Amino acid sequence: MTDAEYQEIRAHNVIHNAVVNVTDDCNLRCPYCFTESNKRVIELSTMKAAIRFLIKESSRIPDLSAKPSICFFGGEPMMQFDHIIVPTVEWTEETGLREQYGLSFSMTTNGTLLTERRLQWLSKHNIHILLSIDGDKETQDSQRPGPNNSSSFDILGPKLPTLLKYFPDVIFRSTLEPYNVTRIYENYQFAKGIGFSHYFITPNSFAEWSTEQIKTALKQLSFIAASMYQDIKNGSQPLIWDELLKFISLCFHANKTSTETSTDTLKNCGTGIKSVGIATNGDINGCQEHNTYLEHDIFYIGNIYDGVDVERHKNLLE
């Protein structure tokens, strides 16, 4: 990639989304977790510096200014709810930064540390939630155990009605393991039965998948597609999996095919064009899944104090 090509990309894109690790620590012991295990916690001053970096970067090109958004990430961010999340949000509101720049907040959480008091606060301050939950008790406990193989479902399950009370549109986000591939549709129905309206699932791409397991997954997905289609056809409220719904909708548009795809891949997650990950020490990564790495790799592209390193960013884009 030449300097001119890189500058052309940067001249037409601003970073406006940051996934910030509040802590690298977690209260669950998911075997498929992509993070490196450590106890690092972000300092409040670092969080404020990350927000200042994002505001500056998102407004770097006046004609392309985008509203900045922060996602609290981890580890489990709710472990630092009182010490980091609350003072961060309140600081942006008291200083006027949130209103001035249209700053929005979200959080990815396993939900086990949520309480009604905390949910009330999150709702009042308009903090969007993505819930990491893998399924019913059998699936959840096998894929997302607590310390000493304790049950996380026994903690999380009773909290779900209260969560949906304050956040009815929260996304039920699951990871799919090969050994649980026969339970995809069952867990989809579980989420629907509880009252979730938005659903998302992603396979553990680091696991070993056999051809038979992939075929089983496709068959399970066809059950979900059929269920969504029937709900829509009957005028019922489906449990919406946005990606799947997009492809179902293609069936009703004769001028489109399922092979259509975007060629503008540089704008997608993972290359630091519009979204970055920020580690607890202020390091900037093209992908948030590298925020916990203690040693820099190719996804490290700078820090919030010095900004994006051009050469490192070019290397990643190449």
mmCIF file of C-alpha atoms in Angstrom:
data_model
loop_
_atom_site.group_PDB
_atom_site.id
_atom_site.type_symbol
_atom_site.label_atom_id
_atom_site.label_comp_id
_atom_site.label_asym_id
_atom_site.label_seq_id
_atom_site.Cartn_x
_atom_site.Cartn_y
_atom_site.Cartn_z
ATOM 1 C CA MET A 1 0.000 0.000 0.000
ATOM 2 C CA THR A 2 1.426 3.347 -1.022
ATOM 3 C CA ASP A 3 1.313 6.479 1.094
ATOM 4 C CA ALA A 4 -1.125 7.992 -1.419
ATOM 5 C CA GLU A 5 -3.449 4.985 -1.190
ATOM 6 C CA TYR A 6 -3.372 5.113 2.595
ATOM 7 C CA GLN A 7 -4.003 8.843 2.704
ATOM 8 C CA GLU A 8 -6.931 8.374 0.312
ATOM 9 C CA ILE A 9 -8.531 5.930 2.763
ATOM 10 C CA ARG A 10 -7.922 8.195 5.742
ATOM 11 C CA ALA A 11 -9.229 11.208 3.821
ATOM 12 C CA HIS A 12 -12.621 9.574 3.357
ATOM 13 C CA ASN A 13 -13.080 7.788 6.682
ATOM 14 C CA VAL A 14 -13.043 8.768 10.343
ATOM 15 C CA ILE A 15 -12.824 6.506 13.369
ATOM 16 C CA HIS A 16 -16.058 7.044 15.251
ATOM 17 C CA ASN A 17 -16.496 3.813 17.232
ATOM 18 C CA ALA A 18 -14.244 2.508 20.003
ATOM 19 C CA VAL A 19 -14.609 -0.762 21.894
ATOM 20 C CA VAL A 20 -12.822 -0.030 25.172
ATOM 21 C CA ASN A 21 -11.713 -2.668 27.646
ATOM 22 C CA VAL A 22 -12.866 -1.522 31.060
ATOM 23 C CA THR A 23 -11.112 -4.548 32.535
ATOM 24 C CA ASP A 24 -9.433 -7.653 31.173
ATOM 25 C CA ASP A 25 -10.679 -9.660 34.153
ATOM 26 C CA CYS A 26 -13.863 -11.746 34.096
ATOM 27 C CA ASN A 27 -16.063 -13.613 36.559
ATOM 28 C CA LEU A 28 -16.774 -16.492 34.133
ATOM 29 C CA ARG A 29 -14.424 -19.089 32.658
ATOM 30 C CA CYS A 30 -15.649 -19.627 29.084
ATOM 31 C CA PRO A 31 -13.283 -22.182 27.456
ATOM 32 C CA TYR A 32 -13.569 -20.574 24.006
ATOM 33 C CA CYS A 33 -12.755 -17.029 25.185
ATOM 34 C CA PHE A 34 -10.374 -15.199 22.848
ATOM 35 C CA THR A 35 -8.892 -12.946 25.551
ATOM 36 C CA GLU A 36 -5.599 -13.372 27.367
ATOM 37 C CA SER A 37 -6.159 -13.894 31.077
ATOM 38 C CA ASN A 38 -4.914 -10.978 33.171
ATOM 39 C CA LYS A 39 -6.243 -8.622 35.841
ATOM 40 C CA ARG A 40 -5.690 -5.249 34.156
ATOM 41 C CA VAL A 41 -8.228 -2.490 34.828
ATOM 42 C CA ILE A 42 -8.442 0.817 32.964
ATOM 43 C CA GLU A 43 -7.829 4.007 34.936
ATOM 44 C CA LEU A 44 -10.514 6.675 34.837
ATOM 45 C CA SER A 45 -8.005 9.141 33.368
ATOM 46 C CA THR A 46 -7.265 6.674 30.549
ATOM 47 C CA MET A 47 -10.967 6.250 29.823
ATOM 48 C CA LYS A 48 -11.395 10.017 29.614
ATOM 49 C CA ALA A 49 -8.368 10.242 27.294
ATOM 50 C CA ALA A 50 -9.882 7.521 25.088
ATOM 51 C CA ILE A 51 -13.096 9.529 24.775
ATOM 52 C CA ARG A 52 -11.148 12.689 23.921
ATOM 53 C CA PHE A 53 -9.209 10.737 21.266
ATOM 54 C CA LEU A 54 -12.425 9.398 19.746
ATOM 55 C CA ILE A 55 -14.107 12.815 19.707
ATOM 56 C CA LYS A 56 -11.078 14.326 17.990
ATOM 57 C CA GLU A 57 -10.838 11.506 15.454
ATOM 58 C CA SER A 58 -14.572 11.374 14.692
ATOM 59 C CA SER A 59 -14.585 15.098 13.899
ATOM 60 C CA ARG A 60 -11.226 15.059 12.082
ATOM 61 C CA ILE A 61 -12.859 15.702 8.694
ATOM 62 C CA PRO A 62 -15.668 18.282 9.069
ATOM 63 C CA ASP A 63 -17.644 17.051 6.057
ATOM 64 C CA LEU A 64 -17.490 13.460 7.339
ATOM 65 C CA SER A 65 -18.051 14.078 11.022
ATOM 66 C CA ALA A 66 -19.743 11.107 12.682
ATOM 67 C CA LYS A 67 -21.220 10.807 16.135
ATOM 68 C CA PRO A 68 -18.725 8.991 18.363
ATOM 69 C CA SER A 69 -19.765 5.817 20.172
ATOM 70 C CA ILE A 70 -18.100 3.962 23.030
ATOM 71 C CA CYS A 71 -18.699 0.298 23.837
ATOM 72 C CA PHE A 72 -17.664 -0.854 27.315
ATOM 73 C CA PHE A 73 -15.955 -4.208 26.842
ATOM 74 C CA GLY A 74 -13.781 -6.760 28.660
ATOM 75 C CA GLY A 75 -13.330 -9.143 30.290
ATOM 76 C CA GLU A 76 -16.555 -8.378 32.062
ATOM 77 C CA PRO A 77 -17.103 -4.596 32.177
ATOM 78 C CA MET A 78 -19.731 -4.786 34.926
ATOM 79 C CA MET A 79 -16.937 -5.740 37.339
ATOM 80 C CA GLN A 80 -15.984 -2.043 37.173
ATOM 81 C CA PHE A 81 -19.507 -0.602 37.021
ATOM 82 C CA ASP A 82 -19.186 1.680 40.054
ATOM 83 C CA HIS A 83 -15.530 2.643 39.609
ATOM 84 C CA ILE A 84 -15.337 3.253 35.838
ATOM 85 C CA ILE A 85 -18.639 3.045 33.940
ATOM 86 C CA VAL A 86 -20.731 5.303 36.185
ATOM 87 C CA PRO A 87 -18.121 8.079 36.619
ATOM 88 C CA THR A 88 -17.227 7.979 32.909
ATOM 89 C CA VAL A 89 -20.793 8.477 31.708
ATOM 90 C CA GLU A 90 -21.554 11.080 34.347
ATOM 91 C CA TRP A 91 -18.352 12.977 33.457
ATOM 92 C CA THR A 92 -19.399 13.228 29.789
ATOM 93 C CA GLU A 93 -22.817 14.487 30.843
ATOM 94 C CA GLU A 94 -21.600 16.973 33.437
ATOM 95 C CA THR A 95 -19.003 18.438 31.034
ATOM 96 C CA GLY A 96 -21.529 18.631 28.187
ATOM 97 C CA LEU A 97 -19.389 16.436 25.924
ATOM 98 C CA ARG A 98 -22.122 13.842 25.457
ATOM 99 C CA GLU A 99 -24.696 16.359 24.248
ATOM 100 C CA GLN A 100 -22.232 18.466 22.264
ATOM 101 C CA TYR A 101 -20.877 15.578 20.183
ATOM 102 C CA GLY A 102 -23.839 13.191 20.305
ATOM 103 C CA LEU A 103 -21.719 10.646 22.168
ATOM 104 C CA SER A 104 -23.426 7.282 22.652
ATOM 105 C CA PHE A 105 -22.583 4.381 24.953
ATOM 106 C CA SER A 106 -23.147 0.633 24.806
ATOM 107 C CA MET A 107 -21.882 -2.395 26.691
ATOM 108 C CA THR A 108 -21.246 -6.076 26.021
ATOM 109 C CA THR A 109 -21.892 -8.039 29.211
ATOM 110 C CA ASN A 110 -22.489 -11.593 30.390
ATOM 111 C CA GLY A 111 -25.297 -10.197 32.549
ATOM 112 C CA THR A 112 -24.434 -12.024 35.757
ATOM 113 C CA LEU A 113 -23.625 -8.814 37.686
ATOM 114 C CA LEU A 114 -26.731 -6.915 36.624
ATOM 115 C CA THR A 115 -29.194 -5.851 39.305
ATOM 116 C CA GLU A 116 -32.441 -3.930 39.024
ATOM 117 C CA ARG A 117 -30.748 -0.833 40.484
ATOM 118 C CA ARG A 118 -27.971 -1.060 37.899
ATOM 119 C CA LEU A 119 -30.435 -1.708 35.079
ATOM 120 C CA GLN A 120 -32.409 1.358 36.122
ATOM 121 C CA TRP A 121 -29.244 3.456 35.954
ATOM 122 C CA LEU A 122 -28.199 2.024 32.587
ATOM 123 C CA SER A 123 -31.670 2.646 31.160
ATOM 124 C CA LYS A 124 -31.821 6.189 32.565
ATOM 125 C CA HIS A 125 -28.475 7.030 30.954
ATOM 126 C CA ASN A 126 -29.340 5.309 27.672
ATOM 127 C CA ILE A 127 -26.561 2.711 27.712
ATOM 128 C CA HIS A 128 -27.403 0.041 25.128
ATOM 129 C CA ILE A 129 -26.721 -3.576 26.107
ATOM 130 C CA LEU A 130 -25.619 -6.630 24.145
ATOM 131 C CA LEU A 131 -26.062 -9.757 26.272
ATOM 132 C CA SER A 132 -23.554 -12.593 25.870
ATOM 133 C CA ILE A 133 -25.564 -15.728 26.636
ATOM 134 C CA ASP A 134 -25.186 -19.051 24.870
ATOM 135 C CA GLY A 135 -28.567 -20.658 25.494
ATOM 136 C CA ASP A 136 -30.611 -22.601 27.992
ATOM 137 C CA LYS A 137 -29.161 -24.004 31.224
ATOM 138 C CA GLU A 138 -27.531 -27.040 29.611
ATOM 139 C CA THR A 139 -25.851 -25.025 26.863
ATOM 140 C CA GLN A 140 -24.987 -22.012 29.013
ATOM 141 C CA ASP A 141 -23.362 -24.011 31.775
ATOM 142 C CA SER A 142 -21.351 -26.181 29.379
ATOM 143 C CA GLN A 143 -20.015 -23.208 27.387
ATOM 144 C CA ARG A 144 -19.985 -20.380 29.942
ATOM 145 C CA PRO A 145 -19.212 -21.885 33.374
ATOM 146 C CA GLY A 146 -18.306 -19.886 36.427
ATOM 147 C CA PRO A 147 -15.234 -20.515 38.617
ATOM 148 C CA ASN A 148 -14.792 -24.150 39.628
ATOM 149 C CA ASN A 149 -17.292 -25.113 36.914
ATOM 150 C CA SER A 150 -20.175 -23.454 38.777
ATOM 151 C CA SER A 151 -23.461 -22.649 37.049
ATOM 152 C CA SER A 152 -23.668 -19.223 35.432
ATOM 153 C CA PHE A 153 -27.240 -19.905 34.288
ATOM 154 C CA ASP A 154 -28.431 -20.173 37.884
ATOM 155 C CA ILE A 155 -27.175 -16.604 38.377
ATOM 156 C CA LEU A 156 -28.218 -15.155 35.029
ATOM 157 C CA GLY A 157 -31.528 -16.943 34.405
ATOM 158 C CA PRO A 158 -33.540 -15.208 37.173
ATOM 159 C CA LYS A 159 -32.256 -11.807 35.964
ATOM 160 C CA LEU A 160 -33.537 -12.149 32.390
ATOM 161 C CA PRO A 161 -37.132 -10.939 32.979
ATOM 162 C CA THR A 162 -35.835 -7.816 34.738
ATOM 163 C CA LEU A 163 -33.307 -7.217 31.963
ATOM 164 C CA LEU A 164 -36.061 -7.431 29.331
ATOM 165 C CA LYS A 165 -38.233 -5.115 31.406
ATOM 166 C CA TYR A 166 -35.701 -2.296 31.069
ATOM 167 C CA PHE A 167 -34.150 -3.329 27.731
ATOM 168 C CA PRO A 168 -36.817 -5.094 25.630
ATOM 169 C CA ASP A 169 -34.669 -4.838 22.470
ATOM 170 C CA VAL A 170 -31.492 -6.292 23.988
ATOM 171 C CA ILE A 171 -29.685 -8.723 21.662
ATOM 172 C CA PHE A 172 -29.391 -12.376 22.698
ATOM 173 C CA ARG A 173 -25.821 -12.996 21.452
ATOM 174 C CA SER A 174 -24.508 -16.576 21.418
ATOM 175 C CA THR A 175 -21.363 -18.462 20.536
ATOM 176 C CA LEU A 176 -21.794 -21.807 18.808
ATOM 177 C CA GLU A 177 -19.556 -24.757 19.683
ATOM 178 C CA PRO A 178 -19.363 -27.870 17.467
ATOM 179 C CA TYR A 179 -20.416 -30.178 20.302
ATOM 180 C CA ASN A 180 -23.634 -28.195 20.817
ATOM 181 C CA VAL A 181 -24.474 -27.835 17.133
ATOM 182 C CA THR A 182 -27.662 -29.904 17.443
ATOM 183 C CA ARG A 183 -29.088 -27.392 19.926
ATOM 184 C CA ILE A 184 -29.059 -24.233 17.750
ATOM 185 C CA TYR A 185 -32.770 -24.223 16.963
ATOM 186 C CA GLU A 186 -33.666 -25.325 20.491
ATOM 187 C CA ASN A 187 -31.739 -22.369 21.945
ATOM 188 C CA TYR A 188 -33.298 -20.017 19.398
ATOM 189 C CA GLN A 189 -36.717 -21.126 20.643
ATOM 190 C CA PHE A 190 -35.511 -20.740 24.225
ATOM 191 C CA ALA A 191 -34.597 -17.092 23.564
ATOM 192 C CA LYS A 192 -37.900 -16.511 21.799
ATOM 193 C CA GLY A 193 -39.868 -18.104 24.614
ATOM 194 C CA ILE A 194 -38.287 -15.863 27.235
ATOM 195 C CA GLY A 195 -39.273 -12.781 25.261
ATOM 196 C CA PHE A 196 -36.162 -11.687 23.372
ATOM 197 C CA SER A 197 -36.830 -9.963 20.054
ATOM 198 C CA HIS A 198 -33.264 -9.799 18.655
ATOM 199 C CA TYR A 199 -30.872 -12.698 18.241
ATOM 200 C CA PHE A 200 -27.344 -13.249 16.975
ATOM 201 C CA ILE A 201 -25.086 -16.288 16.890
ATOM 202 C CA THR A 202 -21.516 -16.762 15.740
ATOM 203 C CA PRO A 203 -19.526 -20.007 15.512
ATOM 204 C CA ASN A 204 -16.313 -20.546 17.436
ATOM 205 C CA SER A 205 -14.064 -20.311 14.393
ATOM 206 C CA PHE A 206 -11.032 -21.540 16.365
ATOM 207 C CA ALA A 207 -12.674 -24.901 17.083
ATOM 208 C CA GLU A 208 -12.344 -27.999 14.914
ATOM 209 C CA TRP A 209 -15.484 -28.394 12.785
ATOM 210 C CA SER A 210 -16.203 -31.642 10.983
ATOM 211 C CA THR A 211 -18.112 -31.718 7.711
ATOM 212 C CA GLU A 212 -21.013 -33.437 9.464
ATOM 213 C CA GLN A 213 -21.165 -30.783 12.159
ATOM 214 C CA ILE A 214 -21.277 -28.048 9.522
ATOM 215 C CA LYS A 215 -24.084 -29.875 7.707
ATOM 216 C CA THR A 216 -25.971 -30.181 10.999
ATOM 217 C CA ALA A 217 -25.506 -26.466 11.650
ATOM 218 C CA LEU A 218 -26.908 -25.592 8.221
ATOM 219 C CA LYS A 219 -29.924 -27.804 8.835
ATOM 220 C CA GLN A 220 -30.508 -26.125 12.206
ATOM 221 C CA LEU A 221 -30.248 -22.692 10.578
ATOM 222 C CA SER A 222 -32.852 -23.722 8.027
ATOM 223 C CA PHE A 223 -35.219 -24.461 10.937
ATOM 224 C CA ILE A 224 -34.641 -20.932 12.271
ATOM 225 C CA ALA A 225 -35.188 -19.418 8.817
ATOM 226 C CA ALA A 226 -38.446 -21.355 8.438
ATOM 227 C CA SER A 227 -39.599 -20.229 11.882
ATOM 228 C CA MET A 228 -38.835 -16.581 11.116
ATOM 229 C CA TYR A 229 -40.595 -16.843 7.759
ATOM 230 C CA GLN A 230 -43.721 -18.388 9.297
ATOM 231 C CA ASP A 231 -43.874 -15.732 12.004
ATOM 232 C CA ILE A 232 -43.616 -12.967 9.409
ATOM 233 C CA LYS A 233 -46.163 -14.694 7.162
ATOM 234 C CA ASN A 234 -48.604 -15.106 10.050
ATOM 235 C CA GLY A 235 -48.161 -11.558 11.275
ATOM 236 C CA SER A 236 -46.493 -12.711 14.494
ATOM 237 C CA GLN A 237 -43.465 -11.070 16.063
ATOM 238 C CA PRO A 238 -40.400 -13.103 15.055
ATOM 239 C CA LEU A 239 -37.196 -13.401 17.032
ATOM 240 C CA ILE A 240 -35.131 -11.410 14.577
ATOM 241 C CA TRP A 241 -31.695 -12.527 13.451
ATOM 242 C CA ASP A 242 -30.842 -9.525 11.285
ATOM 243 C CA GLU A 243 -28.281 -11.240 9.061
ATOM 244 C CA LEU A 244 -30.582 -14.167 8.359
ATOM 245 C CA LEU A 245 -33.550 -11.857 7.789
ATOM 246 C CA LYS A 246 -31.504 -9.968 5.199
ATOM 247 C CA PHE A 247 -31.039 -13.141 3.154
ATOM 248 C CA ILE A 248 -34.651 -14.227 3.584
ATOM 249 C CA SER A 249 -35.708 -10.838 2.197
ATOM 250 C CA LEU A 250 -33.617 -11.467 -0.926
ATOM 251 C CA CYS A 251 -36.052 -14.239 -1.833
ATOM 252 C CA PHE A 252 -38.687 -11.555 -2.441
ATOM 253 C CA HIS A 253 -36.574 -9.344 -4.710
ATOM 254 C CA ALA A 254 -36.156 -10.770 -8.197
ATOM 255 C CA ASN A 255 -33.377 -8.340 -9.118
ATOM 256 C CA LYS A 256 -31.087 -9.482 -6.290
ATOM 257 C CA THR A 257 -29.255 -12.698 -5.559
ATOM 258 C CA SER A 258 -27.808 -14.209 -2.416
ATOM 259 C CA THR A 259 -24.325 -13.890 -3.935
ATOM 260 C CA GLU A 260 -24.348 -10.100 -3.748
ATOM 261 C CA THR A 261 -21.787 -8.737 -1.319
ATOM 262 C CA SER A 262 -20.007 -5.512 -0.511
ATOM 263 C CA THR A 263 -16.591 -4.968 -2.067
ATOM 264 C CA ASP A 264 -15.773 -2.143 0.331
ATOM 265 C CA THR A 265 -14.208 -4.534 2.825
ATOM 266 C CA LEU A 266 -11.779 -2.018 4.308
ATOM 267 C CA LYS A 267 -14.684 -0.380 6.145
ATOM 268 C CA ASN A 268 -15.537 -3.601 7.949
ATOM 269 C CA CYS A 269 -14.532 -4.479 11.514
ATOM 270 C CA GLY A 270 -10.925 -5.356 12.187
ATOM 271 C CA THR A 271 -8.812 -2.858 10.240
ATOM 272 C CA GLY A 272 -9.149 0.331 12.253
ATOM 273 C CA ILE A 273 -10.842 2.326 9.508
ATOM 274 C CA LYS A 274 -14.034 3.305 11.304
ATOM 275 C CA SER A 275 -13.846 1.241 14.494
ATOM 276 C CA VAL A 276 -10.989 0.418 16.851
ATOM 277 C CA GLY A 277 -10.352 -1.466 20.031
ATOM 278 C CA ILE A 278 -8.743 0.376 22.942
ATOM 279 C CA ALA A 279 -6.882 -1.559 25.636
ATOM 280 C CA THR A 280 -6.814 -0.727 29.332
ATOM 281 C CA ASN A 281 -3.475 1.074 28.883
ATOM 282 C CA GLY A 282 -4.678 3.143 25.907
ATOM 283 C CA ASP A 283 -3.227 1.001 23.114
ATOM 284 C CA ILE A 284 -5.243 1.145 19.887
ATOM 285 C CA ASN A 285 -5.953 -2.103 18.015
ATOM 286 C CA GLY A 286 -7.636 -2.614 14.680
ATOM 287 C CA CYS A 287 -9.655 -5.412 16.324
ATOM 288 C CA GLN A 288 -11.065 -5.282 19.847
ATOM 289 C CA GLU A 289 -10.377 -8.987 20.298
ATOM 290 C CA HIS A 290 -6.692 -8.060 20.665
ATOM 291 C CA ASN A 291 -7.248 -5.566 23.489
ATOM 292 C CA THR A 292 -6.066 -7.979 26.195
ATOM 293 C CA TYR A 293 -2.822 -8.984 24.458
ATOM 294 C CA LEU A 294 0.163 -7.908 26.546
ATOM 295 C CA GLU A 295 2.523 -8.175 23.584
ATOM 296 C CA HIS A 296 1.873 -6.048 20.494
ATOM 297 C CA ASP A 297 0.929 -7.831 17.277
ATOM 298 C CA ILE A 298 -0.024 -6.656 13.794
ATOM 299 C CA PHE A 299 -3.383 -5.331 15.040
ATOM 300 C CA TYR A 300 -1.650 -2.778 17.290
ATOM 301 C CA ILE A 301 -1.828 0.551 15.407
ATOM 302 C CA GLY A 302 -0.998 3.226 17.983
ATOM 303 C CA ASN A 303 -2.221 4.686 21.243
ATOM 304 C CA ILE A 304 -4.763 7.265 22.366
ATOM 305 C CA TYR A 305 -2.088 9.771 23.368
ATOM 306 C CA ASP A 306 -0.028 9.799 20.151
ATOM 307 C CA GLY A 307 -2.785 8.752 17.756
ATOM 308 C CA VAL A 308 -2.776 6.237 14.908
ATOM 309 C CA ASP A 309 0.680 5.144 13.752
ATOM 310 C CA VAL A 310 0.662 5.463 9.962
ATOM 311 C CA GLU A 311 3.182 2.717 9.208
ATOM 312 C CA ARG A 312 1.616 0.186 11.560
ATOM 313 C CA HIS A 313 -1.845 0.986 10.205
ATOM 314 C CA LYS A 314 -0.620 0.576 6.623
ATOM 315 C CA ASN A 315 0.913 -2.788 7.499
ATOM 316 C CA LEU A 316 -2.389 -3.973 8.927
ATOM 317 C CA LEU A 317 -4.330 -2.797 5.865
ATOM 318 C CA GLU A 318 -1.905 -4.588 3.589
#
